[in-house]
Tab-separated table of C-alpha atoms and ligand atoms in Angstrom:
chain	number	residue	atom	x	y	z
A	1	MET	CA	-37.736	-117.294	-114.915
A	2	SER	CA	-37.597	-117.245	-111.143
A	3	PRO	CA	-38.154	-120.565	-109.359
A	4	LEU	CA	-41.369	-119.186	-107.968
A	5	ASN	CA	-42.751	-118.188	-111.358
A	6	ALA	CA	-41.809	-121.568	-112.684
A	7	LEU	CA	-43.623	-123.120	-109.773
A	8	LEU	CA	-46.741	-121.127	-110.454
A	9	LEU	CA	-46.503	-121.971	-114.126
A	10	CYS	CA	-46.182	-125.645	-113.251
A	11	ALA	CA	-49.201	-125.303	-111.011
A	12	LYS	CA	-51.161	-124.053	-113.997
A	13	VAL	CA	-49.809	-126.554	-116.480
A	14	TYR	CA	-50.461	-129.463	-114.166
A	15	ASN	CA	-53.769	-128.089	-113.088
A	16	ASP	CA	-55.451	-131.406	-113.234
A	17	ARG	CA	-53.629	-133.440	-110.631
A	18	ALA	CA	-55.197	-136.659	-111.768
A	19	LEU	CA	-53.430	-136.332	-115.115
A	20	TYR	CA	-50.066	-135.748	-113.521
A	21	LYS	CA	-47.705	-138.717	-113.861
A	22	PRO	CA	-44.299	-138.081	-112.374
A	23	ASP	CA	-41.155	-139.054	-114.171
A	24	THR	CA	-37.866	-138.992	-112.292
A	25	ILE	CA	-35.951	-135.745	-112.115
A	26	TYR	CA	-32.559	-134.604	-110.931
A	27	SER	CA	-30.787	-131.359	-110.252
A	28	SER	CA	-27.917	-129.934	-108.276
A	29	PHE	CA	-29.113	-128.184	-105.156
A	30	THR	CA	-25.892	-126.270	-104.542
A	31	PRO	CA	-24.071	-124.029	-107.019
A	32	VAL	CA	-21.821	-126.100	-109.276
A	33	VAL	CA	-18.600	-124.269	-108.449
A	34	LYS	CA	-15.303	-125.227	-106.824
A	35	SER	CA	-16.321	-125.693	-103.235
A	36	ALA	CA	-16.357	-128.220	-100.402
A	37	VAL	CA	-19.421	-130.115	-101.586
A	38	ILE	CA	-21.789	-130.148	-104.553
A	39	GLY	CA	-25.186	-131.708	-103.890
A	40	TYR	CA	-27.555	-133.488	-106.284
A	41	ARG	CA	-31.117	-134.406	-105.603
A	42	ILE	CA	-33.107	-137.083	-107.438
A	43	SER	CA	-36.862	-137.493	-107.082
A	44	GLY	CA	-39.351	-139.871	-108.630
A	45	PRO	CA	-40.258	-143.529	-109.069
A	46	LEU	CA	-36.916	-144.536	-110.639
A	47	THR	CA	-34.814	-143.195	-107.764
A	48	LEU	CA	-33.920	-146.601	-106.326
A	49	LYS	CA	-33.118	-148.048	-109.731
A	50	ILE	CA	-30.843	-145.140	-110.545
A	51	LEU	CA	-29.088	-145.394	-107.194
A	52	SER	CA	-28.503	-149.077	-107.741
A	53	LEU	CA	-27.134	-148.413	-111.251
A	54	LEU	CA	-24.763	-145.778	-109.942
A	55	THR	CA	-23.609	-147.497	-106.738
A	56	ARG	CA	-24.301	-151.253	-107.161
A	57	PHE	CA	-25.827	-151.028	-103.712
A	58	LYS	CA	-29.427	-151.650	-102.681
A	59	PHE	CA	-30.605	-148.640	-100.708
A	60	LYS	CA	-34.155	-149.965	-100.502
A	61	ASN	CA	-33.908	-151.237	-96.944
A	62	TYR	CA	-32.030	-148.263	-95.575
A	63	PRO	CA	-34.127	-145.128	-95.950
A	64	GLY	CA	-32.772	-142.042	-94.167
A	65	LYS	CA	-29.309	-143.574	-93.641
A	66	VAL	CA	-26.147	-142.003	-94.994
A	67	PHE	CA	-23.806	-144.332	-96.921
A	68	TYR	CA	-20.338	-143.586	-98.158
A	69	LYS	CA	-20.308	-145.249	-101.595
A	70	SER	CA	-18.567	-145.191	-104.937
A	71	LEU	CA	-20.483	-143.798	-107.866
A	72	TYR	CA	-19.822	-145.571	-111.181
A	73	ASP	CA	-20.381	-144.222	-114.659
A	74	TYR	CA	-21.741	-146.098	-117.723
A	75	SER	CA	-18.288	-147.596	-118.412
A	76	ASP	CA	-17.630	-148.653	-114.822
A	77	LYS	CA	-15.291	-145.794	-114.130
A	78	ILE	CA	-15.517	-144.325	-110.654
A	79	ILE	CA	-17.024	-140.849	-110.764
A	80	ASP	CA	-16.475	-140.131	-107.092
A	81	ARG	CA	-16.754	-141.709	-103.676
A	82	CYS	CA	-19.207	-139.812	-101.544
A	83	ASN	CA	-22.127	-139.701	-99.127
A	84	ILE	CA	-25.541	-140.707	-100.397
A	85	VAL	CA	-28.921	-140.769	-98.646
A	86	TYR	CA	-32.149	-142.345	-99.830
A	87	PHE	CA	-35.535	-141.126	-98.539
A	88	LYS	CA	-38.481	-143.379	-99.148
A	89	GLY	CA	-41.641	-141.590	-100.282
A	90	PRO	CA	-43.866	-140.243	-98.847
A	91	LYS	CA	-41.412	-139.468	-96.040
A	92	SER	CA	-39.307	-137.183	-98.183
A	93	PHE	CA	-39.118	-133.575	-99.282
A	94	THR	CA	-41.190	-134.134	-102.419
A	95	GLY	CA	-43.271	-137.002	-101.052
A	96	GLU	CA	-41.743	-139.259	-103.739
A	97	ASP	CA	-38.684	-141.489	-103.458
A	98	VAL	CA	-35.758	-139.086	-103.173
A	99	ALA	CA	-31.986	-139.439	-103.133
A	100	GLU	CA	-29.385	-136.896	-102.177
A	101	ILE	CA	-25.826	-137.284	-103.405
A	102	TYR	CA	-23.043	-135.135	-101.955
A	103	ILE	CA	-20.085	-135.268	-104.314
A	104	HIS	CA	-16.757	-133.499	-103.802
A	105	GLY	CA	-17.084	-129.875	-104.807
A	106	SER	CA	-15.484	-130.182	-108.216
A	107	PRO	CA	-17.403	-128.949	-111.280
A	108	ALA	CA	-15.540	-131.603	-113.321
A	109	ILE	CA	-16.924	-134.404	-111.129
A	110	ALA	CA	-20.370	-132.780	-111.306
A	111	SER	CA	-20.181	-132.755	-115.073
A	112	HIS	CA	-19.097	-136.428	-115.095
A	113	LEU	CA	-22.068	-137.326	-112.890
A	114	GLU	CA	-24.513	-135.357	-115.029
A	115	LYS	CA	-23.166	-137.056	-118.139
A	116	SER	CA	-23.853	-140.410	-116.494
A	117	PHE	CA	-27.354	-139.258	-115.584
A	118	SER	CA	-27.993	-138.299	-119.191
A	119	LYS	CA	-27.015	-141.800	-120.386
A	120	ILE	CA	-29.575	-143.526	-118.169
A	121	ASN	CA	-32.882	-142.944	-119.875
A	122	PRO	CA	-33.585	-139.418	-121.002
A	123	ILE	CA	-37.315	-139.974	-121.266
A	124	ASP	CA	-37.948	-141.251	-117.757
A	125	PHE	CA	-35.050	-139.511	-116.045
A	126	ARG	CA	-34.409	-135.909	-116.854
A	127	GLN	CA	-33.101	-132.644	-115.487
A	128	ALA	CA	-35.620	-130.861	-113.274
A	129	LYS	CA	-37.137	-127.560	-114.266
A	130	ASN	CA	-36.931	-124.570	-111.939
A	131	GLY	CA	-39.053	-125.096	-108.846
A	132	GLU	CA	-40.089	-128.595	-109.872
A	133	PHE	CA	-39.060	-130.305	-106.625
A	134	LEU	CA	-41.131	-127.830	-104.665
A	135	TYR	CA	-43.972	-128.266	-107.088
A	136	ARG	CA	-43.930	-132.006	-106.486
A	137	ALA	CA	-43.816	-131.381	-102.734
A	138	MET	CA	-46.907	-129.251	-103.141
A	139	ILE	CA	-48.970	-131.657	-105.200
A	140	ASN	CA	-48.076	-134.433	-102.787
A	141	ASN	CA	-49.378	-132.253	-99.946
A	142	LYS	CA	-45.986	-131.901	-98.264
A	143	VAL	CA	-46.252	-128.126	-98.423
A	144	SER	CA	-49.020	-125.686	-99.352
A	145	LEU	CA	-48.552	-123.213	-102.183
A	146	LYS	CA	-48.158	-120.525	-99.515
A	147	GLN	CA	-45.429	-122.557	-97.836
A	148	SER	CA	-43.648	-123.095	-101.164
A	149	GLN	CA	-43.651	-119.351	-101.598
A	150	ALA	CA	-42.363	-118.980	-98.043
A	151	ILE	CA	-39.412	-121.244	-98.876
A	152	ASN	CA	-38.642	-119.096	-101.885
A	153	ASN	CA	-38.935	-115.931	-99.802
A	154	ILE	CA	-36.599	-117.245	-97.130
A	155	ILE	CA	-33.987	-117.819	-99.799
A	156	MET	CA	-34.518	-114.601	-101.728
A	157	SER	CA	-35.214	-112.039	-99.026
A	158	GLU	CA	-32.597	-109.940	-97.318
A	159	ASN	CA	-34.978	-108.398	-94.849
A	160	LEU	CA	-34.764	-110.238	-91.531
A	161	GLN	CA	-38.380	-109.514	-90.578
A	162	GLU	CA	-39.525	-110.911	-93.885
A	163	ILE	CA	-37.429	-114.022	-93.349
A	164	ASP	CA	-38.929	-114.456	-89.862
A	165	TYR	CA	-42.416	-114.164	-91.293
A	166	SER	CA	-41.699	-116.695	-94.051
A	167	LYS	CA	-40.257	-119.110	-91.514
A	168	LYS	CA	-43.406	-118.876	-89.414
A	169	VAL	CA	-45.614	-119.634	-92.418
A	170	LEU	CA	-43.355	-122.481	-93.444
A	171	PHE	CA	-43.048	-124.107	-90.021
A	172	ASN	CA	-46.450	-123.345	-88.502
A	173	GLY	CA	-48.687	-123.221	-91.549
A	174	ASP	CA	-50.723	-120.813	-93.660
A	175	GLU	CA	-52.705	-119.526	-90.673
A	176	GLU	CA	-49.693	-117.443	-89.629
A	177	SER	CA	-50.403	-115.071	-92.498
A	178	GLU	CA	-53.089	-112.449	-92.082
A	179	LEU	CA	-53.974	-113.191	-95.664
A	180	TYR	CA	-55.455	-116.409	-94.377
A	181	ASP	CA	-57.980	-114.566	-92.194
A	182	LEU	CA	-58.803	-112.234	-95.051
A	183	LYS	CA	-59.528	-115.163	-97.313
A	184	GLU	CA	-61.898	-116.541	-94.653
A	185	SER	CA	-63.686	-113.184	-94.487
A	186	ALA	CA	-63.900	-113.013	-98.285
A	187	ILE	CA	-65.493	-116.456	-98.409
A	188	ASN	CA	-67.950	-115.548	-95.666
A	189	ILE	CA	-69.030	-112.389	-97.418
A	190	TYR	CA	-69.372	-114.169	-100.740
A	191	SER	CA	-71.399	-116.941	-99.165
A	192	LYS	CA	-73.623	-114.400	-97.472
A	193	ILE	CA	-74.216	-112.692	-100.826
A	194	ILE	CA	-75.038	-115.943	-102.591
A	195	THR	CA	-77.455	-117.059	-99.945
A	196	SER	CA	-79.153	-113.647	-99.865
A	197	ILE	CA	-79.461	-113.174	-103.568
A	198	ASP	CA	-82.718	-115.128	-103.851
A	199	PHE	CA	-84.257	-113.008	-101.142
A	200	ILE	CA	-83.616	-109.531	-102.516
A	201	GLU	CA	-87.338	-108.989	-102.815
A	202	ASP	CA	-87.920	-110.115	-99.206
A	203	GLU	CA	-88.612	-107.587	-96.528
A	204	SER	CA	-86.040	-109.197	-94.284
A	205	PHE	CA	-83.296	-108.709	-96.867
A	206	ASP	CA	-80.560	-106.614	-95.367
A	207	LEU	CA	-78.127	-105.135	-97.903
A	208	ASP	CA	-76.742	-102.815	-95.239
A	209	SER	CA	-75.384	-105.692	-93.210
A	210	ILE	CA	-73.531	-107.037	-96.255
A	211	ILE	CA	-72.134	-103.599	-97.062
A	212	LYS	CA	-71.015	-103.273	-93.447
A	213	ASP	CA	-69.097	-106.551	-93.679
A	214	ILE	CA	-67.530	-105.407	-96.929
A	215	ARG	CA	-66.528	-102.078	-95.395
A	216	LEU	CA	-64.877	-103.899	-92.475
A	217	PHE	CA	-63.141	-106.221	-94.940
A	218	PHE	CA	-61.529	-103.342	-96.826
A	219	GLN	CA	-60.725	-101.437	-93.632
A	220	LYS	CA	-58.893	-104.485	-92.373
A	221	ILE	CA	-56.900	-104.666	-95.611
A	222	GLN	CA	-55.962	-101.013	-95.223
A	223	LYS	CA	-54.792	-101.581	-91.677
A	224	ILE	CA	-52.715	-104.611	-92.612
A	225	ILE	CA	-51.026	-102.727	-95.458
A	226	LYS	CA	-50.205	-99.744	-93.267
A	227	LYS	CA	-48.788	-101.752	-90.394
A	228	ASN	CA	-46.671	-104.034	-92.542
A	229	ARG	CA	-45.397	-101.280	-94.847
A	230	THR	CA	-44.010	-99.489	-91.805
A	231	VAL	CA	-42.175	-102.611	-90.674
A	232	ILE	CA	-40.732	-103.236	-94.146
A	233	GLU	CA	-39.692	-99.633	-94.590
A	234	GLN	CA	-37.693	-99.837	-91.392
A	235	ASN	CA	-35.107	-101.383	-93.608
A	236	ASN	CA	-32.571	-103.244	-91.503
A	237	ILE	CA	-29.661	-103.090	-93.938
A	238	LEU	CA	-26.776	-100.822	-92.997
A	239	ASN	CA	-25.258	-99.195	-96.094
A	240	VAL	CA	-21.543	-98.512	-95.740
A	241	MET	CA	-19.541	-96.816	-98.501
A	242	ILE	CA	-15.750	-96.874	-98.744
A	243	ILE	CA	-14.385	-93.654	-100.259
A	244	GLY	CA	-11.049	-91.878	-100.588
A	245	ASP	CA	-8.239	-91.082	-102.999
A	246	VAL	CA	-7.054	-93.533	-105.639
A	247	ASN	CA	-4.741	-96.335	-104.567
A	248	VAL	CA	-5.192	-95.888	-100.817
A	249	GLY	CA	-6.418	-99.497	-100.455
A	250	LYS	CA	-10.222	-99.105	-100.576
A	251	SER	CA	-10.783	-102.269	-102.610
A	252	THR	CA	-8.383	-104.184	-100.381
A	253	ILE	CA	-10.463	-103.203	-97.348
A	254	PHE	CA	-13.693	-103.941	-99.218
A	255	ASN	CA	-12.536	-107.454	-100.147
A	256	LYS	CA	-11.358	-108.036	-96.593
A	257	ILE	CA	-14.728	-107.031	-95.092
A	258	ILE	CA	-16.856	-109.119	-97.434
A	259	GLY	CA	-14.467	-112.044	-97.215
A	260	GLN	CA	-13.889	-112.579	-100.935
A	261	GLU	CA	-11.739	-111.218	-103.745
A	262	ARG	CA	-14.641	-109.380	-105.331
A	263	ALA	CA	-12.980	-106.111	-106.395
A	264	ILE	CA	-9.787	-105.949	-108.435
A	265	VAL	CA	-6.787	-104.749	-106.488
A	266	THR	CA	-3.661	-103.430	-108.256
A	267	ASN	CA	-1.091	-100.777	-107.555
A	268	ILE	CA	-2.312	-98.846	-110.610
A	269	LYS	CA	-4.137	-95.701	-109.636
A	270	GLY	CA	-7.747	-95.678	-110.759
A	271	THR	CA	-8.186	-99.458	-110.749
A	272	THR	CA	-11.760	-99.339	-109.504
A	273	ARG	CA	-14.003	-97.449	-111.880
A	274	ASP	CA	-17.505	-98.587	-111.054
A	275	VAL	CA	-19.351	-98.906	-107.776
A	276	VAL	CA	-19.128	-102.471	-106.518
A	277	ALA	CA	-21.523	-103.541	-103.759
A	278	GLU	CA	-21.924	-106.742	-101.782
A	279	ASN	CA	-24.149	-107.808	-98.938
A	280	LEU	CA	-22.726	-109.190	-95.778
A	281	LEU	CA	-24.445	-111.012	-92.938
A	282	LEU	CA	-22.708	-110.658	-89.580
A	283	GLU	CA	-24.278	-111.986	-86.415
A	284	ASN	CA	-27.778	-111.674	-87.778
A	285	LYS	CA	-27.251	-108.137	-89.032
A	286	ILE	CA	-27.179	-107.238	-92.700
A	287	TYR	CA	-24.705	-104.811	-94.220
A	288	ARG	CA	-24.339	-103.599	-97.770
A	289	ILE	CA	-20.764	-102.564	-98.426
A	290	TYR	CA	-19.889	-100.312	-101.394
A	291	ASP	CA	-16.448	-99.990	-102.950
A	292	THR	CA	-15.992	-96.911	-105.112
A	293	ALA	CA	-13.698	-95.331	-107.682
A	294	GLY	CA	-10.987	-93.274	-105.991
A	295	TYR	CA	-10.546	-89.552	-106.209
A	296	ARG	CA	-7.651	-87.783	-107.963
A	297	LYS	CA	-7.405	-84.424	-109.562
A	298	LYS	CA	-7.223	-85.746	-113.110
A	299	GLN	CA	-9.752	-88.552	-113.343
A	300	GLY	CA	-10.137	-90.535	-116.562
A	301	ARG	CA	-13.522	-90.374	-118.313
A	302	ILE	CA	-14.790	-93.736	-117.067
A	303	GLU	CA	-13.252	-93.210	-113.656
A	304	LEU	CA	-15.143	-89.945	-113.380
A	305	LEU	CA	-18.404	-91.631	-114.396
A	306	GLY	CA	-17.867	-94.179	-111.615
A	307	TYR	CA	-17.034	-91.472	-109.119
A	308	LYS	CA	-20.201	-89.574	-110.000
A	309	LYS	CA	-22.195	-92.750	-109.611
A	310	ALA	CA	-20.856	-93.087	-106.067
A	311	LEU	CA	-21.809	-89.474	-105.360
A	312	LEU	CA	-25.335	-90.148	-106.569
A	313	LEU	CA	-25.625	-93.220	-104.379
A	314	SER	CA	-24.386	-91.369	-101.319
A	315	LYS	CA	-27.952	-90.368	-100.403
A	316	GLU	CA	-28.673	-93.968	-99.480
A	317	ILE	CA	-25.542	-94.443	-97.403
A	318	ASN	CA	-25.707	-94.590	-93.616
A	319	HIS	CA	-22.003	-94.496	-92.910
A	320	PHE	CA	-18.818	-93.680	-94.838
A	321	LEU	CA	-15.340	-95.088	-94.366
A	322	ILE	CA	-12.988	-92.345	-95.531
A	323	VAL	CA	-9.709	-94.068	-96.373
A	324	PHE	CA	-6.374	-92.286	-96.686
A	325	ASN	CA	-2.706	-93.129	-96.283
A	326	ASP	CA	-0.414	-90.523	-94.774
A	327	ALA	CA	-2.460	-87.634	-93.599
A	328	LEU	CA	-5.759	-86.150	-94.527
A	329	SER	CA	-5.743	-82.381	-94.723
A	330	LYS	CA	-8.665	-80.443	-93.372
A	331	ASN	CA	-9.337	-79.144	-96.875
A	332	ASP	CA	-9.489	-82.630	-98.338
A	333	LEU	CA	-11.780	-83.827	-95.566
A	334	ASN	CA	-14.083	-80.872	-96.107
A	335	ARG	CA	-14.154	-81.457	-99.853
A	336	ILE	CA	-15.086	-85.117	-99.331
A	337	LYS	CA	-17.747	-84.281	-96.765
A	338	LYS	CA	-19.252	-81.683	-99.033
A	339	GLU	CA	-19.223	-83.865	-102.147
A	340	PHE	CA	-20.809	-86.852	-100.438
A	341	ASN	CA	-22.997	-84.770	-98.166
A	342	ILE	CA	-21.501	-86.321	-95.034
A	343	LYS	CA	-22.343	-84.986	-91.589
A	344	ASN	CA	-21.005	-86.960	-88.636
A	345	ASN	CA	-21.624	-90.322	-90.249
A	346	PHE	CA	-18.059	-91.260	-91.107
A	347	SER	CA	-14.942	-92.997	-89.822
A	348	LEU	CA	-11.426	-91.943	-90.728
A	349	VAL	CA	-9.403	-94.970	-91.781
A	350	LEU	CA	-5.651	-94.620	-92.043
A	351	ASN	CA	-4.667	-97.551	-94.239
A	352	LYS	CA	-1.232	-99.000	-95.110
A	353	SER	CA	-0.217	-98.385	-91.506
A	354	ASP	CA	2.653	-100.814	-92.172
A	355	THR	CA	4.350	-98.324	-94.485
A	356	HIS	CA	4.694	-95.389	-92.124
A	357	LYS	CA	5.394	-94.683	-88.528
A	358	LYS	CA	2.294	-94.967	-86.497
A	359	THR	CA	1.078	-91.577	-85.431
A	360	LYS	CA	-1.198	-91.455	-82.444
A	361	ASN	CA	-4.456	-89.951	-83.457
A	362	ASN	CA	-7.479	-91.226	-81.622
A	363	GLN	CA	-9.749	-90.173	-84.417
A	364	TYR	CA	-8.135	-92.596	-86.857
A	365	ILE	CA	-8.695	-96.290	-87.301
A	366	TYR	CA	-5.321	-97.782	-88.240
A	367	LEU	CA	-5.527	-100.598	-90.764
A	368	ASN	CA	-3.211	-102.540	-92.993
A	369	LYS	CA	-3.681	-105.452	-95.330
A	370	SER	CA	-2.056	-108.009	-93.054
A	371	ILE	CA	-4.694	-107.549	-90.341
A	372	ASN	CA	-7.131	-110.453	-90.596
A	373	ARG	CA	-10.785	-110.110	-91.536
A	374	GLN	CA	-12.255	-110.523	-88.095
A	375	LYS	CA	-9.939	-107.972	-86.556
A	376	THR	CA	-10.503	-105.531	-89.449
A	377	ILE	CA	-14.274	-105.705	-88.917
A	378	LYS	CA	-13.752	-105.225	-85.196
A	379	LEU	CA	-11.438	-102.252	-85.645
A	380	LEU	CA	-13.930	-100.637	-88.026
A	381	LYS	CA	-16.617	-101.099	-85.322
A	382	LEU	CA	-19.131	-102.196	-87.942
A	383	GLN	CA	-21.392	-103.856	-85.373
A	384	ASN	CA	-21.599	-100.687	-83.262
A	385	ILE	CA	-22.314	-98.616	-86.335
A	386	HIS	CA	-25.137	-100.963	-87.276
A	387	HIS	CA	-26.572	-100.637	-83.815
A	388	LYS	CA	-26.356	-96.843	-84.002
A	389	TYR	CA	-28.224	-96.432	-87.300
A	390	ILE	CA	-30.526	-99.388	-87.537
A	391	LYS	CA	-33.106	-99.670	-84.841
A	392	LYS	CA	-34.562	-103.121	-84.826
A	393	SER	CA	-38.288	-102.944	-85.207
A	394	LYS	CA	-40.296	-104.638	-82.475
A	395	GLU	CA	-43.214	-105.061	-84.839
A	396	ILE	CA	-43.418	-108.285	-86.762
A	397	LEU	CA	-44.656	-108.837	-90.282
A	398	THR	CA	-47.994	-110.513	-90.771
A	399	VAL	CA	-47.801	-110.356	-94.569
A	400	ASN	CA	-44.783	-109.869	-96.819
A	401	LYS	CA	-43.905	-107.401	-99.580
A	402	ASN	CA	-45.552	-109.371	-102.405
A	403	GLU	CA	-48.648	-109.853	-100.334
A	404	ILE	CA	-48.842	-106.128	-99.598
A	405	ASN	CA	-48.780	-105.465	-103.353
A	406	PHE	CA	-51.528	-108.026	-103.763
A	407	LEU	CA	-53.640	-106.360	-101.064
A	408	GLU	CA	-53.112	-102.935	-102.601
A	409	LYS	CA	-54.582	-104.256	-105.831
A	410	LEU	CA	-57.568	-105.656	-103.929
A	411	LEU	CA	-58.089	-102.319	-102.277
A	412	GLU	CA	-58.695	-100.757	-105.689
A	413	ASN	CA	-62.012	-102.626	-105.727
A	414	GLY	CA	-62.963	-101.216	-102.337
A	415	GLU	CA	-64.286	-97.806	-103.204
A	416	PHE	CA	-66.168	-99.040	-106.242
A	417	ILE	CA	-67.860	-101.877	-104.430
A	418	LEU	CA	-68.915	-99.743	-101.469
A	419	ASN	CA	-70.781	-97.408	-103.785
A	420	GLN	CA	-72.642	-100.283	-105.374
A	421	GLN	CA	-76.279	-101.031	-104.701
A	422	ASP	CA	-76.517	-103.890	-107.178
A	423	LEU	CA	-75.923	-107.147	-105.340
A	424	LEU	CA	-75.162	-109.031	-108.537
A	425	ILE	CA	-72.285	-106.699	-109.303
A	426	ILE	CA	-71.038	-106.943	-105.717
A	427	GLN	CA	-71.212	-110.709	-105.995
A	428	GLU	CA	-69.216	-110.651	-109.233
A	429	ILE	CA	-66.500	-108.496	-107.707
A	430	PHE	CA	-66.209	-110.769	-104.686
A	431	ARG	CA	-66.034	-113.779	-106.946
A	432	ASN	CA	-63.038	-112.097	-108.617
A	433	ILE	CA	-61.443	-111.306	-105.275
A	434	ILE	CA	-61.724	-114.948	-104.282
A	435	ASP	CA	-60.259	-116.009	-107.627
A	436	GLU	CA	-57.353	-113.653	-106.998
A	437	PHE	CA	-56.722	-115.298	-103.641
A	438	SER	CA	-56.683	-118.762	-105.093
A	439	GLU	CA	-54.629	-117.797	-108.136
A	440	ASN	CA	-51.984	-116.093	-106.066
A	441	PHE	CA	-51.855	-118.248	-102.984
A	442	GLY	CA	-53.756	-121.440	-103.714
A	443	TYR	CA	-55.731	-120.753	-100.574
A	444	ILE	CA	-59.175	-121.533	-101.778
A	445	ASN	CA	-60.610	-124.532	-103.456
A	446	ASN	CA	-64.158	-125.280	-104.337
A	447	GLU	CA	-64.564	-127.388	-101.233
A	448	ASP	CA	-63.779	-124.351	-99.075
A	449	MET	CA	-66.513	-122.452	-100.853
A	450	LEU	CA	-69.087	-125.204	-100.898
A	451	ASP	CA	-68.521	-126.113	-97.263
A	452	ASN	CA	-69.179	-122.585	-96.314
A	453	VAL	CA	-72.219	-122.032	-98.453
A	454	PHE	CA	-73.843	-125.276	-97.434
A	455	SER	CA	-72.941	-125.459	-93.777
A	456	SER	CA	-73.010	-122.064	-92.182
A	457	PHE	CA	-75.437	-120.229	-94.417
A	458	CYS	CA	-77.714	-122.799	-95.937
A	459	ILE	CA	-81.249	-121.693	-95.287
A	460	GLY	CA	-83.995	-124.113	-94.480
A	461	LYS	CA	-81.874	-126.850	-93.076
B	501	GTP	N1	1.782	-101.932	-98.008
B	501	GTP	C1	0.466	-101.949	-98.109
B	501	GTP	N2	-0.078	-101.979	-99.322
B	501	GTP	C2	-1.419	-102.028	-99.408
B	501	GTP	C3	-2.256	-102.053	-98.262
B	501	GTP	N3	-3.544	-102.085	-98.668
B	501	GTP	C4	-3.504	-102.079	-100.013
B	501	GTP	N4	-2.251	-102.049	-100.471
B	501	GTP	C5	-1.796	-102.038	-101.860
B	501	GTP	O1	-2.134	-100.788	-102.434
B	501	GTP	C6	-2.457	-100.944	-103.807
B	501	GTP	C7	-3.819	-100.321	-104.092
B	501	GTP	O2	-4.815	-101.062	-103.429
B	501	GTP	P1	-6.338	-101.010	-103.860
B	501	GTP	O3	-7.091	-101.776	-102.832
B	501	GTP	O4	-6.493	-101.411	-105.273
B	501	GTP	O5	-6.591	-99.448	-103.709
B	501	GTP	P2	-7.887	-98.615	-104.117
B	501	GTP	O6	-8.023	-97.532	-103.137
B	501	GTP	O7	-9.052	-99.515	-104.311
B	501	GTP	O8	-7.431	-98.010	-105.507
B	501	GTP	P3	-8.354	-97.444	-106.706
B	501	GTP	O9	-9.349	-98.479	-107.064
B	501	GTP	O10	-7.353	-97.193	-107.782
B	501	GTP	O11	-8.965	-96.181	-106.220
B	501	GTP	C8	-2.393	-102.423	-104.087
B	501	GTP	O12	-1.151	-102.711	-104.666
B	501	GTP	C9	-2.505	-103.057	-102.710
B	501	GTP	O13	-1.879	-104.317	-102.629
B	501	GTP	C10	-1.620	-102.050	-96.977
B	501	GTP	O14	-2.231	-102.055	-95.919
B	501	GTP	N5	-0.263	-101.992	-96.981
B	502	MG	MG1	-10.224	-99.872	-105.905
């Protein structure tokens, strides 16, 4: 289950906030892998007690200060010595007492710490569920549901416009989303319907004015969808595929570009059989780099499957790096261009330049495995290629992908409702629309509705 789904589930389970009694939870907030640092977060009423058990130090009087302390396990053995911060609720991420512990990035130390956690008191202190810290932040009014979703989107999205939009919602509030205005309009229309319903028989009753508002409401939705779809479809990821004969060093170049040993490299021909792809963020530009199975006349069965997969994917590729070693004959180049349907969107990369005398051909990019990552990326001119293919959209998002899907569903009601003459049915549909808003984005509560009905439309007051 994604953290967001878990969050929404929590929101349902803990619907009645009055019944919600927090226990204390913990979780790592970094991956637990060999790395520089592994972080743990604790949140809940027992935070201080747990810190004191683990460190023998009273953090109570030092909220927000970083201390370098030893962590002790249940048998007084030192787990690690590390930085620890205590945040006193409500001035914390969740609004509760929170601690953050930054241990050395060793999974063994992490496991030792978690074992010590589990010995404390499994009923009052337990591992957090997905999204539970954010959920607590939400019920303690530190973030809105929309902002919780924005946090999730910032983490999950690879589209820079979408990330910018989520950041705006997170930092400046729900009003940054056009969904917010739509929800206001929906409430206004609904309130207008409710307050009119008793006066259907009246001469002054004006169904046309309500229908006009509804028409404008759906037209606005249409406009928002259209504008934002265009921005999203101007995908800002540059797709680069590395192709060429077997054993020319494609995977070596791939690993170098992405900065990790992702693809297997051996001197056996046909090592790579499947397409391997990784995303790369370079100076605020996103690239998706594909490593592929190499070409040779007699390809093994699986190798051939992988090669065909690369051919199929070639439609989505902006630019190809054609890698070779000694020389690339015109025939071979033509075959490759034909197979992958390449026009002028390619670079010729002569790899293993250390093994042969350097020819001088301006069309080639000369690479070898001892050239460092930064220089390799520079020689391949990846930044220029990005600039050439991906035009940065000047438009900004006012709703994100999920919200567009939501609006498209709402739009399905549009045609039906506009052909309706029965105000009760129109009212029912708008009630559902409002429910959809609150279910999906937590935007609307009964107070919103009541305020509106009783203040701006109440007749006779
Ligand atoms: N001398 C030299 N060897 C290299 C260079 N780049 C790669 N190699 C070696 O060439 C061999 C093949 O490298 P890979 O990166 O696996 O080649 P590939 O094109 O992915 O091969 P397939 O997956 O079989 O198609 C390995 O032994 C590499 O260490 C280089 O610049 N110079
Ligand atoms: Mg390979």
